[in-house]
Amino acid sequence: MDRKTFLSYLGTGAAALATASAGLGALTGKASAASGTADHLFGFGTNRVSGYFEPIEPTKADKLVLPKNFKYDVIAAFDDVINQAGEKFGSGCDYNAYFPIKGSNTRGLLVNNHEYSTIFSIGPVKDDKMTEDQLHKNLYYQGMSVIEVYRDEDGVWKMDTTSPYARRINGYTKFEVTGPAKGGSALGGATTVQGTFANCSGGVTLWNTVLSCEENFAHTAAASKLPDTHYGWVIEVDPFDKSYLKKHTALGRFNHENTAMGLAKDGRVVVYMGDDKKDACVYKFISNGKYDKLKGRGNSALLEDGTLYVANLKTGKWIPVTLEEVSKAIKDKPELQKKFKTQGDVVTYCQEAAILIGGTPTDRPEDIEISPFDNTVFICHTNNDSHGNIHGHITRFFELKDDLGALEFDFEIFAAGGRQSGFSSPDNLAFDSNGHLWVVTDISTSSQNKGVHKSFMNNGLFVIPTSGPDKAIALQFASGPVDSELTGPYFTPDEGTLFLSVQHPGETTTDLSKPTSRWPHRPGDSKARCAVVAISGFKLG
């Protein structure tokens, strides 16, 4: 691979981070969910991956390609049976989170999101109208899976289908509604709702539950004649308790990508979120109450009572997305006054409310992570071809006085995708404890290996060291199969294993007899299957 030097493109921010990350001892102790690293890509422990790997070349191969001396095991793929009840692994696998059982690095629960259905899960849809069977499968195969995984004596990761915890959470699962929209007119008076779907990414809370984000929900809701306002929320589940199912309306309703949870200096919980669509905003929620570790899961109530804010990048201020602020903005607009009567209305129609009060439209804000080194906040702006931002960029927020609870910030463009950097369309990112930046890309299947995207070939996973002999050099760690993207990287506590989803291989297939991908190439299988894999081979120090 022609490894690209980044410092000339990242600016002084990268150099400063590299300097900081060389002395990690002075930078520990910053509280963020799932320990001292960004909770979306890496949870638990130190996430220290020592040693070096031989970077791979970009490729068009219908394979999951890894560096020499690394291997992967397919743990679960679409339609695999996951438990004794015969429930099956869903479609469009995305976010992963690993929860050790009794502190084990080799046995635990793996939570996986299922974002959407494909031709491989529901078959071809004729005239854009699903049959009753397709409508059922569409609801069933989206949502989440909780599976128990383990590494056997031969070092192979497998799924334990006898697990009492293994289960599906999908478009039929009943959820409790919390927060200001609960029982309100915008939700038709509902205090419980049916199902979750379009589950993209998520995050781990400080109290060890999972937040999952409903993103592109509108099509499924309309097709199944379900109330549109019941979807587009952040949900919370407990992997070890199947009865614990909540939708938190205080966090706003929009095309949620992920959550990044941390603590303000005064102990209040802060949750950063991005709205993954063109010309959409960046948000954060600050609880009214303070986090109490002794309360455990009881801290979830903090997500029901607080203030949602939207970023104004021109003024560098967080604007409260409240009825008071919206009322000021619409004082001369009687039609909008009818729409926004309560705080429940404001959070339900959050996208419109945010723009009305001065939120800044941005270029598809997807993954947001809190740096474990200095409490700066990194945001993947994946792309926006409407504005000529073809390859996307990574934005870095500096909260006032390094306080996640601050209401003022500054920002910089930390990195830009493109030929100069060797990747396009950054989607997920995180820092490990060595200061290395991990970036997963999301070039759309309609653009892969075409036009200005030719040189990047298939989507991949990149590592950018910020210290050591490969400082500021982009290293490609993985390349996905045809039409796929790689999502949801997540390490075991000892960092001996990396879980990774391979999403939508063969997505451009229109004829099931001629799939564009057959990954994971199971003997006798004629279709492509999304899957979650376990990658081994890391040299731990």
CSV table of N, CA and C in Angstrom, one decimal, residues 340-397:
chain,number,residue,atom,x,y,z
A,340,PHE,N,-46.0,23.1,17.4
A,340,PHE,CA,-45.1,23.0,18.6
A,340,PHE,C,-45.8,23.6,19.8
A,341,LYS,N,-46.5,22.8,20.5
A,341,LYS,CA,-47.3,23.2,21.7
A,341,LYS,C,-46.6,22.8,23.0
A,342,THR,N,-45.9,21.7,23.0
A,342,THR,CA,-45.3,21.1,24.2
A,342,THR,C,-43.8,20.7,23.9
A,343,GLN,N,-43.1,20.4,25.0
A,343,GLN,CA,-41.7,19.9,24.8
A,343,GLN,C,-41.8,18.5,24.1
A,344,GLY,N,-42.8,17.8,24.3
A,344,GLY,CA,-43.0,16.5,23.6
A,344,GLY,C,-43.0,16.7,22.1
A,345,ASP,N,-43.7,17.8,21.6
A,345,ASP,CA,-43.8,18.1,20.2
A,345,ASP,C,-42.4,18.5,19.7
A,346,VAL,N,-41.6,19.3,20.5
A,346,VAL,CA,-40.3,19.7,20.1
A,346,VAL,C,-39.3,18.6,19.9
A,347,VAL,N,-39.3,17.6,20.8
A,347,VAL,CA,-38.4,16.5,20.7
A,347,VAL,C,-38.8,15.6,19.6
A,348,THR,N,-40.1,15.5,19.3
A,348,THR,CA,-40.6,14.6,18.3
A,348,THR,C,-40.3,15.1,16.9
A,349,TYR,N,-40.4,16.4,16.7
A,349,TYR,CA,-40.1,17.1,15.4
A,349,TYR,C,-38.8,17.8,15.6
A,350,CYS,N,-37.8,17.1,16.1
A,350,CYS,CA,-36.6,17.7,16.5
A,350,CYS,C,-35.8,18.3,15.3
A,351,GLN,N,-35.8,17.7,14.2
A,351,GLN,CA,-35.0,18.2,13.1
A,351,GLN,C,-35.5,19.5,12.6
A,352,GLU,N,-36.8,19.7,12.6
A,352,GLU,CA,-37.4,21.0,12.2
A,352,GLU,C,-37.1,22.1,13.3
A,353,ALA,N,-37.3,21.7,14.5
A,353,ALA,CA,-37.1,22.6,15.6
A,353,ALA,C,-35.7,23.1,15.7
A,354,ALA,N,-34.7,22.2,15.5
A,354,ALA,CA,-33.3,22.5,15.6
A,354,ALA,C,-32.9,23.6,14.5
A,355,ILE,N,-33.4,23.5,13.3
A,355,ILE,CA,-33.1,24.5,12.3
A,355,ILE,C,-33.8,25.8,12.6
A,356,LEU,N,-35.0,25.7,13.1
A,356,LEU,CA,-35.8,27.0,13.5
A,356,LEU,C,-35.0,27.8,14.5
A,357,ILE,N,-34.3,27.2,15.4
A,357,ILE,CA,-33.7,27.9,16.5
A,357,ILE,C,-32.2,28.3,16.2
A,358,GLY,N,-31.7,27.8,15.0
A,358,GLY,CA,-30.3,28.2,14.6
A,358,GLY,C,-29.3,27.1,14.6
A,359,GLY,N,-29.7,25.9,14.7
A,359,GLY,CA,-28.8,24.8,14.5
A,359,GLY,C,-28.2,24.8,13.2
A,360,THR,N,-26.9,24.4,13.1
A,360,THR,CA,-26.1,24.5,11.8
A,360,THR,C,-26.3,23.2,11.0
A,361,PRO,N,-26.8,23.3,9.8
A,361,PRO,CA,-26.8,22.1,8.9
A,361,PRO,C,-25.4,21.7,8.6
A,362,THR,N,-25.1,20.4,8.7
A,362,THR,CA,-23.8,19.9,8.4
A,362,THR,C,-23.8,18.7,7.4
A,363,ASP,N,-22.7,18.2,7.1
A,363,ASP,CA,-22.6,17.1,6.0
A,363,ASP,C,-22.6,15.7,6.6
A,364,ARG,N,-23.8,15.2,6.9
A,364,ARG,CA,-24.1,13.9,7.4
A,364,ARG,C,-23.2,13.6,8.6
A,365,PRO,N,-23.5,14.2,9.8
A,365,PRO,CA,-22.8,13.8,11.0
A,365,PRO,C,-23.1,12.4,11.4
A,366,GLU,N,-22.1,11.5,11.4
A,366,GLU,CA,-22.4,10.1,11.8
A,366,GLU,C,-21.7,9.9,13.1
A,367,ASP,N,-20.7,9.1,13.1
A,367,ASP,CA,-20.1,8.7,14.4
A,367,ASP,C,-19.5,9.9,15.2
A,368,ILE,N,-19.8,10.0,16.5
A,368,ILE,CA,-19.2,11.0,17.4
A,368,ILE,C,-18.5,10.3,18.5
A,369,GLU,N,-17.3,10.7,18.8
A,369,GLU,CA,-16.6,10.1,19.9
A,369,GLU,C,-15.9,11.1,20.8
A,370,ILE,N,-15.8,10.8,22.0
A,370,ILE,CA,-15.1,11.7,23.0
A,370,ILE,C,-13.7,11.2,23.1
A,371,SER,N,-12.7,12.1,22.9
A,371,SER,CA,-11.3,11.6,23.0
A,371,SER,C,-11.0,11.3,24.4
A,372,PRO,N,-10.4,10.1,24.6
A,372,PRO,CA,-10.0,9.7,26.0
A,372,PRO,C,-8.8,10.5,26.5
A,373,PHE,N,-8.2,11.4,25.7
A,373,PHE,CA,-7.0,12.1,26.1
A,373,PHE,C,-7.3,13.5,26.6
A,374,ASP,N,-8.2,14.2,26.0
A,374,ASP,CA,-8.3,15.6,26.3
A,374,ASP,C,-9.8,16.1,26.3
A,375,ASN,N,-10.7,15.2,26.2
A,375,ASN,CA,-12.2,15.5,26.2
A,375,ASN,C,-12.6,16.4,25.0
A,376,THR,N,-11.7,16.4,23.9
A,376,THR,CA,-12.3,17.0,22.7
A,376,THR,C,-13.2,15.9,22.0
A,377,VAL,N,-14.1,16.4,21.2
A,377,VAL,CA,-15.1,15.6,20.6
A,377,VAL,C,-14.9,15.5,19.1
A,378,PHE,N,-14.8,14.3,18.6
A,378,PHE,CA,-14.6,14.0,17.1
A,378,PHE,C,-15.8,13.6,16.5
A,379,ILE,N,-16.1,14.2,15.3
A,379,ILE,CA,-17.4,14.0,14.6
A,379,ILE,C,-17.0,13.6,13.1
A,380,CYS,N,-17.5,12.4,12.7
A,380,CYS,CA,-17.3,12.1,11.3
A,380,CYS,C,-18.4,12.7,10.5
A,381,HIS,N,-18.1,13.6,9.6
A,381,HIS,CA,-19.0,14.2,8.6
A,381,HIS,C,-18.7,13.4,7.3
A,382,THR,N,-19.5,12.4,7.0
A,382,THR,CA,-19.2,11.4,6.0
A,382,THR,C,-19.1,11.9,4.6
A,383,ASN,N,-20.0,12.8,4.2
A,383,ASN,CA,-19.9,13.4,2.9
A,383,ASN,C,-21.2,14.2,2.7
A,384,ASN,N,-21.2,15.0,1.6
A,384,ASN,CA,-22.5,15.6,1.2
A,384,ASN,C,-22.2,16.1,-0.3
A,385,ASP,N,-22.6,15.3,-1.2
A,385,ASP,CA,-22.3,15.6,-2.6
A,385,ASP,C,-23.1,16.8,-3.1
A,386,SER,N,-24.2,17.2,-2.4
A,386,SER,CA,-24.9,18.4,-2.7
A,386,SER,C,-24.1,19.7,-2.6
A,387,HIS,N,-23.1,19.6,-1.7
A,387,HIS,CA,-22.2,20.7,-1.5
A,387,HIS,C,-20.8,20.5,-2.0
A,388,GLY,N,-20.6,19.4,-2.8
A,388,GLY,CA,-19.3,19.2,-3.3
A,388,GLY,C,-18.3,18.5,-2.3
A,389,ASN,N,-18.8,18.1,-1.1
A,389,ASN,CA,-18.0,17.5,-0.1
A,389,ASN,C,-18.1,16.0,-0.4
A,390,ILE,N,-17.3,15.5,-1.4
A,390,ILE,CA,-17.4,14.2,-1.9
A,390,ILE,C,-16.8,13.1,-0.9
A,391,HIS,N,-15.7,13.5,-0.3
A,391,HIS,CA,-15.0,12.5,0.5
A,391,HIS,C,-15.1,12.7,2.0
A,392,GLY,N,-15.8,13.7,2.4
A,392,GLY,CA,-16.1,13.9,3.9
A,392,GLY,C,-14.9,14.4,4.7
A,393,HIS,N,-15.1,14.5,6.0
A,393,HIS,CA,-14.0,15.0,6.8
A,393,HIS,C,-14.4,14.7,8.3
A,394,ILE,N,-13.4,14.9,9.1
A,394,ILE,CA,-13.6,14.7,10.6
A,394,ILE,C,-13.4,16.0,11.3
A,395,THR,N,-14.4,16.4,12.0
A,395,THR,CA,-14.5,17.6,12.7
A,395,THR,C,-14.1,17.4,14.2
A,396,ARG,N,-13.4,18.3,14.8
A,396,ARG,CA,-13.0,18.2,16.2
A,396,ARG,C,-13.5,19.4,17.0
A,397,PHE,N,-14.4,19.1,18.0
A,397,PHE,CA,-14.9,20.2,18.9
A,397,PHE,C,-14.0,20.3,20.1
